[in-house]
mmCIF file of C-alpha atoms in Angstrom:
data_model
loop_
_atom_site.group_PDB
_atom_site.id
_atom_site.type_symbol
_atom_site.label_atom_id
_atom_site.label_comp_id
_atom_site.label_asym_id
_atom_site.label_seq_id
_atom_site.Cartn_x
_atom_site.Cartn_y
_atom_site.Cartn_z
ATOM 1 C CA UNK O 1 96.137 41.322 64.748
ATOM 2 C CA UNK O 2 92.788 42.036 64.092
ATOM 3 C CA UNK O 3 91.742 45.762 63.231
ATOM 4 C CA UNK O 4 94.922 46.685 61.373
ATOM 5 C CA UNK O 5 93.279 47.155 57.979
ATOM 6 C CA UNK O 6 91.794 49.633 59.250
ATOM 7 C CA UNK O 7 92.610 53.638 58.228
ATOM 8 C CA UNK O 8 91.630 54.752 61.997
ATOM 9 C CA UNK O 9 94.117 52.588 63.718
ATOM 10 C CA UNK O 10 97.172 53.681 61.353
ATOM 11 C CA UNK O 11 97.311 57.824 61.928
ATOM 12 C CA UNK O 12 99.033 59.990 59.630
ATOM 13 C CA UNK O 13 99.910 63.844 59.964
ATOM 14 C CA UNK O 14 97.112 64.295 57.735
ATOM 15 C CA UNK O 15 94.715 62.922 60.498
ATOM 16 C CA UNK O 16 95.994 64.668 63.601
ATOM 17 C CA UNK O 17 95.411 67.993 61.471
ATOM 18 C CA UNK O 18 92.266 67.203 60.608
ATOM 19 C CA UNK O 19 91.515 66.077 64.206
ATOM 20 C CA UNK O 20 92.860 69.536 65.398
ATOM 21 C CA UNK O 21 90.694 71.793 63.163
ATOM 22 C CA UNK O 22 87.485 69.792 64.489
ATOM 23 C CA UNK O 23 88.533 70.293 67.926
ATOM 24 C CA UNK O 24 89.452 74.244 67.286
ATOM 25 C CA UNK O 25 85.821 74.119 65.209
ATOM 26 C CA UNK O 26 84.225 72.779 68.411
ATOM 27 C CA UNK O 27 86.030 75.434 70.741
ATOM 28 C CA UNK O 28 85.373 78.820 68.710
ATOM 29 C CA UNK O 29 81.662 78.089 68.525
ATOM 30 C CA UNK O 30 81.471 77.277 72.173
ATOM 31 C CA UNK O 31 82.466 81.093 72.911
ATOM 32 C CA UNK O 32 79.696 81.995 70.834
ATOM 33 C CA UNK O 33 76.990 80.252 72.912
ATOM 34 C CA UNK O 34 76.465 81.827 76.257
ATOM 35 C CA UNK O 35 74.088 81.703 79.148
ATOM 36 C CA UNK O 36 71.613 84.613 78.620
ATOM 37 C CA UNK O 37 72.370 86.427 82.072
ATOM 38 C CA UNK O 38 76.191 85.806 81.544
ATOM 39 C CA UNK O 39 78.035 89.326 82.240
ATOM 40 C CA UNK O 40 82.100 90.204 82.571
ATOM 41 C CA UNK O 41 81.168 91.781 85.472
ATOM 42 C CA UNK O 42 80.018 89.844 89.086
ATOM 43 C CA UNK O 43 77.244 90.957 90.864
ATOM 44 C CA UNK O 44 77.549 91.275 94.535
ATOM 45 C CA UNK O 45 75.156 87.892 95.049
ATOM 46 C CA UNK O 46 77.305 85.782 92.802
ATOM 47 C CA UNK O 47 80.444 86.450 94.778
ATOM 48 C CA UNK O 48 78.508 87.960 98.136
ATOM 49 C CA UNK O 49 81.382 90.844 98.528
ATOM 50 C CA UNK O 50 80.528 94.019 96.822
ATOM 51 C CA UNK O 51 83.113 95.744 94.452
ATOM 52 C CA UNK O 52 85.166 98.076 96.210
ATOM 53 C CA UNK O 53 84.181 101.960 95.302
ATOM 54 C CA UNK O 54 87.807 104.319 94.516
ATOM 55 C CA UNK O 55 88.612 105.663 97.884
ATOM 56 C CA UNK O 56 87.325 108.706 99.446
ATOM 57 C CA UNK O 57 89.721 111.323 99.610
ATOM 58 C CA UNK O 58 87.664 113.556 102.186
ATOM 59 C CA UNK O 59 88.295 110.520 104.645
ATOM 60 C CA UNK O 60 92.311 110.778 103.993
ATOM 61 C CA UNK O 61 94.662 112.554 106.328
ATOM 62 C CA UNK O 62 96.975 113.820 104.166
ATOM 63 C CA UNK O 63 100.976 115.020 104.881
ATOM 64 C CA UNK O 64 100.274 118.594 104.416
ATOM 65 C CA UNK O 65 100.929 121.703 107.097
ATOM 66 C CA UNK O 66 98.446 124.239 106.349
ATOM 67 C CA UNK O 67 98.714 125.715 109.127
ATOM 68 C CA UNK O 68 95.153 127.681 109.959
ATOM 69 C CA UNK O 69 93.792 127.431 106.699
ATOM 70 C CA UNK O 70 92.109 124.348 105.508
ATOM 71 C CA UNK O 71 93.254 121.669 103.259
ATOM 72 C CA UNK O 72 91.290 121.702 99.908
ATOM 73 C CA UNK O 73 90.886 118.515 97.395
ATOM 74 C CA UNK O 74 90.879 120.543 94.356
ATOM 75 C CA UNK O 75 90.574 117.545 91.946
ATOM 76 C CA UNK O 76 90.342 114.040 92.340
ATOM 77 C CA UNK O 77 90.813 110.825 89.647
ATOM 78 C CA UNK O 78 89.715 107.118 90.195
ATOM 79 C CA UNK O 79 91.365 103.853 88.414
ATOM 80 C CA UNK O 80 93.463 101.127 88.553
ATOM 81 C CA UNK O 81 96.723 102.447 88.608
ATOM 82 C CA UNK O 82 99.033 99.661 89.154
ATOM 83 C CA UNK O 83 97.264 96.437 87.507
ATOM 84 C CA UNK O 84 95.870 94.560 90.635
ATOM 85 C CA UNK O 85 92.072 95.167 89.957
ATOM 86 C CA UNK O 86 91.239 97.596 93.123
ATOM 87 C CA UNK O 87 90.386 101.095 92.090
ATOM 88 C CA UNK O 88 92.765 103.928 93.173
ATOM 89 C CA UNK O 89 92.160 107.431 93.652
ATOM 90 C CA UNK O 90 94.976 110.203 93.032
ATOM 91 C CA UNK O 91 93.781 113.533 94.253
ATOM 92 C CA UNK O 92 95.297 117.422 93.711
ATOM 93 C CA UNK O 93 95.159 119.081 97.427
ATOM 94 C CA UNK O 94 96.141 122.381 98.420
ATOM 95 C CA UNK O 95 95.870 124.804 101.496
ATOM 96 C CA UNK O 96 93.233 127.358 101.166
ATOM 97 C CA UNK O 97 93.816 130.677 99.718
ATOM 98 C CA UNK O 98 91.802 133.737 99.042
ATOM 99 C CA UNK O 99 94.159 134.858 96.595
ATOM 100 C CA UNK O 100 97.054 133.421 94.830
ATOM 101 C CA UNK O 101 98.411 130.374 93.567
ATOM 102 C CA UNK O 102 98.852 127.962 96.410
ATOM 103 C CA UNK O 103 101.308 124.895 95.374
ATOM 104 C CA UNK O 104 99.526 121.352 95.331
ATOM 105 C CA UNK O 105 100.310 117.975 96.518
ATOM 106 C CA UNK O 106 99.208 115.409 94.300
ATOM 107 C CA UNK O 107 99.007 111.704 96.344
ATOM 108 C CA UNK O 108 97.844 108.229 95.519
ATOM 109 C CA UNK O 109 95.253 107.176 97.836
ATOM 110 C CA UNK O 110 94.841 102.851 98.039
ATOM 111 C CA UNK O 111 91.560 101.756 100.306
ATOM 112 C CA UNK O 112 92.674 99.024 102.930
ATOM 113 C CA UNK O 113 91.027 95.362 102.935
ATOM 114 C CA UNK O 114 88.819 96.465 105.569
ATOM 115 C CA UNK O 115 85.557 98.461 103.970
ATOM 116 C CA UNK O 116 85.249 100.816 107.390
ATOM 117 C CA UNK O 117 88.829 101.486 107.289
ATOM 118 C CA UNK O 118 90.131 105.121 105.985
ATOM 119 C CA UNK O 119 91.923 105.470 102.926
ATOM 120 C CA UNK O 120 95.502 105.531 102.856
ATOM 121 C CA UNK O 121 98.675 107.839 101.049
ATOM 122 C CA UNK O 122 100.524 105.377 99.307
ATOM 123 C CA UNK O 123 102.534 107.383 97.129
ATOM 124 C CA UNK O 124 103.537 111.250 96.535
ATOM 125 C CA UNK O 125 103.940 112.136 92.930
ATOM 126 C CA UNK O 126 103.945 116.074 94.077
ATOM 127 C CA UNK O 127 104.654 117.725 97.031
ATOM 128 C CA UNK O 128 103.617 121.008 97.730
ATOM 129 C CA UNK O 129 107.154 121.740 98.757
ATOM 130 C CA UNK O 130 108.047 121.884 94.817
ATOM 131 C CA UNK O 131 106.442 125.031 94.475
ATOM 132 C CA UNK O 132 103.893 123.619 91.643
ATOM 133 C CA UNK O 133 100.293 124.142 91.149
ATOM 134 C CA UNK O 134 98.096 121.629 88.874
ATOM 135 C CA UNK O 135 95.331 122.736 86.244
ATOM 136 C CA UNK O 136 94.486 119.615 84.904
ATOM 137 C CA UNK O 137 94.075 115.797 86.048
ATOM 138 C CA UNK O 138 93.069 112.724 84.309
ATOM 139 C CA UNK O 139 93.620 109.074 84.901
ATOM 140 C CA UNK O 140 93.499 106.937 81.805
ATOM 141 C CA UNK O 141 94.464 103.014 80.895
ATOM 142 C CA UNK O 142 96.254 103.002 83.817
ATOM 143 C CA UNK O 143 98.392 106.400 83.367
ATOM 144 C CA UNK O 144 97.925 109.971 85.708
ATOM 145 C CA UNK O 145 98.680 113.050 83.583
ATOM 146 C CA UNK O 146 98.372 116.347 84.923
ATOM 147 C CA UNK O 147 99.697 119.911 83.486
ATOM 148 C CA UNK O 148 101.265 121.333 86.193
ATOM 149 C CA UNK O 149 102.504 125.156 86.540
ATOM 150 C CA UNK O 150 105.524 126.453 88.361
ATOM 151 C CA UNK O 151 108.445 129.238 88.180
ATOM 152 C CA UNK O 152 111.350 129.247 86.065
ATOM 153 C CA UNK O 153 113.227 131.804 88.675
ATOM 154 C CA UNK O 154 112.484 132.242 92.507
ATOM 155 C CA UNK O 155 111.896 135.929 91.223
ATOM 156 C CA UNK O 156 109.038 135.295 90.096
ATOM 157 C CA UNK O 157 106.058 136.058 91.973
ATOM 158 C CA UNK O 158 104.588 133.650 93.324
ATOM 159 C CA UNK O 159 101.269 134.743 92.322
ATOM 160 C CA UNK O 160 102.131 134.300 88.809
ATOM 161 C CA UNK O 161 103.657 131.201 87.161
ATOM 162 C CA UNK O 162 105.347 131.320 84.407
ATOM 163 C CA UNK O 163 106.193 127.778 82.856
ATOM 164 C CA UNK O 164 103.985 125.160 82.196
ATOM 165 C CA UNK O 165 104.752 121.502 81.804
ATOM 166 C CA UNK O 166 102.608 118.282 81.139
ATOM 167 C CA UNK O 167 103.593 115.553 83.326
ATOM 168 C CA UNK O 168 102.831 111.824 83.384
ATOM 169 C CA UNK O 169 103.245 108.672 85.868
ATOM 170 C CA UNK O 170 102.900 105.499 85.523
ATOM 171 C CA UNK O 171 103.322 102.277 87.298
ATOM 172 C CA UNK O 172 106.475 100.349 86.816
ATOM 173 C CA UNK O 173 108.836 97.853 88.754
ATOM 174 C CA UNK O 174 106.748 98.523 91.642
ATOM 175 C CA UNK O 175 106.599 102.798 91.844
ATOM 176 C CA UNK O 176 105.581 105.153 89.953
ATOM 177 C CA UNK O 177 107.760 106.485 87.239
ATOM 178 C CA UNK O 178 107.047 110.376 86.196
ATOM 179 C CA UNK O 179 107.558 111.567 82.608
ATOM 180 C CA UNK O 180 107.841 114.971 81.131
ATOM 181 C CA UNK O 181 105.280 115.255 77.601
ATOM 182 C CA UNK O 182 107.884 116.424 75.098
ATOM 183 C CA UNK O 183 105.738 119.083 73.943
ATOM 184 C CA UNK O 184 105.780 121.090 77.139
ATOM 185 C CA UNK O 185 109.578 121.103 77.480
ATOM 186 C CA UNK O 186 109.829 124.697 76.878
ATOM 187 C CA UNK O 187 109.541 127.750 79.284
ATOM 188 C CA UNK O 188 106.666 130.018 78.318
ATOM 189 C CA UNK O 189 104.229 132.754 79.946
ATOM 190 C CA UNK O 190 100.998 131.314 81.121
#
């Protein structure tokens, strides 16, 4: 047959790597070279849908009784909580109070398909009904943390709280698992 003498036609392992490194050559220094208006981020006339902003949680009824007084967002936190690429908002709410240390709920708050739509509860991390009241908040890589104060005794007053702990959630197998920080395992005056 005609071509068999020569070195192309008769492919040793010394050719396929060689072949290989080309190709991977070819392929790292086409991620290099980029359109100048190239971005990780679409604008709203590329795709023609805007990006969805974190929900509003003045817009949210939430499952609290306050009874006269008003309900209160007291903090609020925006990210994406459990991976899917929509923006969540958790927010600390409370009844009003003059004095005192109201407890808190602290609620995940999803924003349906529909832009005109309300917000929506989609999960309770804290209910009020724990007796707990929250001091800080902060969503980060896709983790809520919050140091949250309560009572070690129900003879405490309720005015004053008297343990402190640092708590954490995070999404996993489809709800949100809560932690306890090791370093705020112990009981302490605040």
């Amino acid at each position: 047959m005609a071509g068999q003498d020569l070195l192309h036609t008769q492919p040793r392992p010394m050719h396929w790597l060689a072949t290989a490194t080309a190709i991977s050559a070819v392929v790292a220094a086409a991620s290099f070279v980029q359109p100048p208006d190239a971005t990780a981020t679409t604008s709203p006339g590329a795709t023609g849908r805007h990006p969805a902003a974190a929900p509003d949680p003045s817009r949210v009824t939430f499952p609290v009784d306050c009874g006269p007084n008003r309900l209160d967002v007291v903090k609020k936190a925006s990210g994406d909580l459990d991976g899917d690429g929509t923006t969540e908002t958790v927010a600390v709410v409370r009844c009003h109070s003059g004095t005192g240390s109201p407890p808190s709920g602290v609620y995940v708050l999803a924003q349906p398909d529909g832009r005109r739509a309300a917000p929506r509860v989609v999960a309770t991390l804290l209910a009020p009904a724990q007796q707990r009241s929250v001091q800080t908040l902060a969503v980060k890589d896709g983790a809520i943390s919050a140091a949250v104060l309560g009572y070690s005794t129900q003879d405490v007053p309720r005015c004053c709280p008297d343990v402190r702990k640092s708590l954490k959630w995070q999404w996993k197998g489809g709800k949100f698992v809560q932690s306890e920080l090791p370093a705020a395992v112990s009981t302490r005056r605040v």
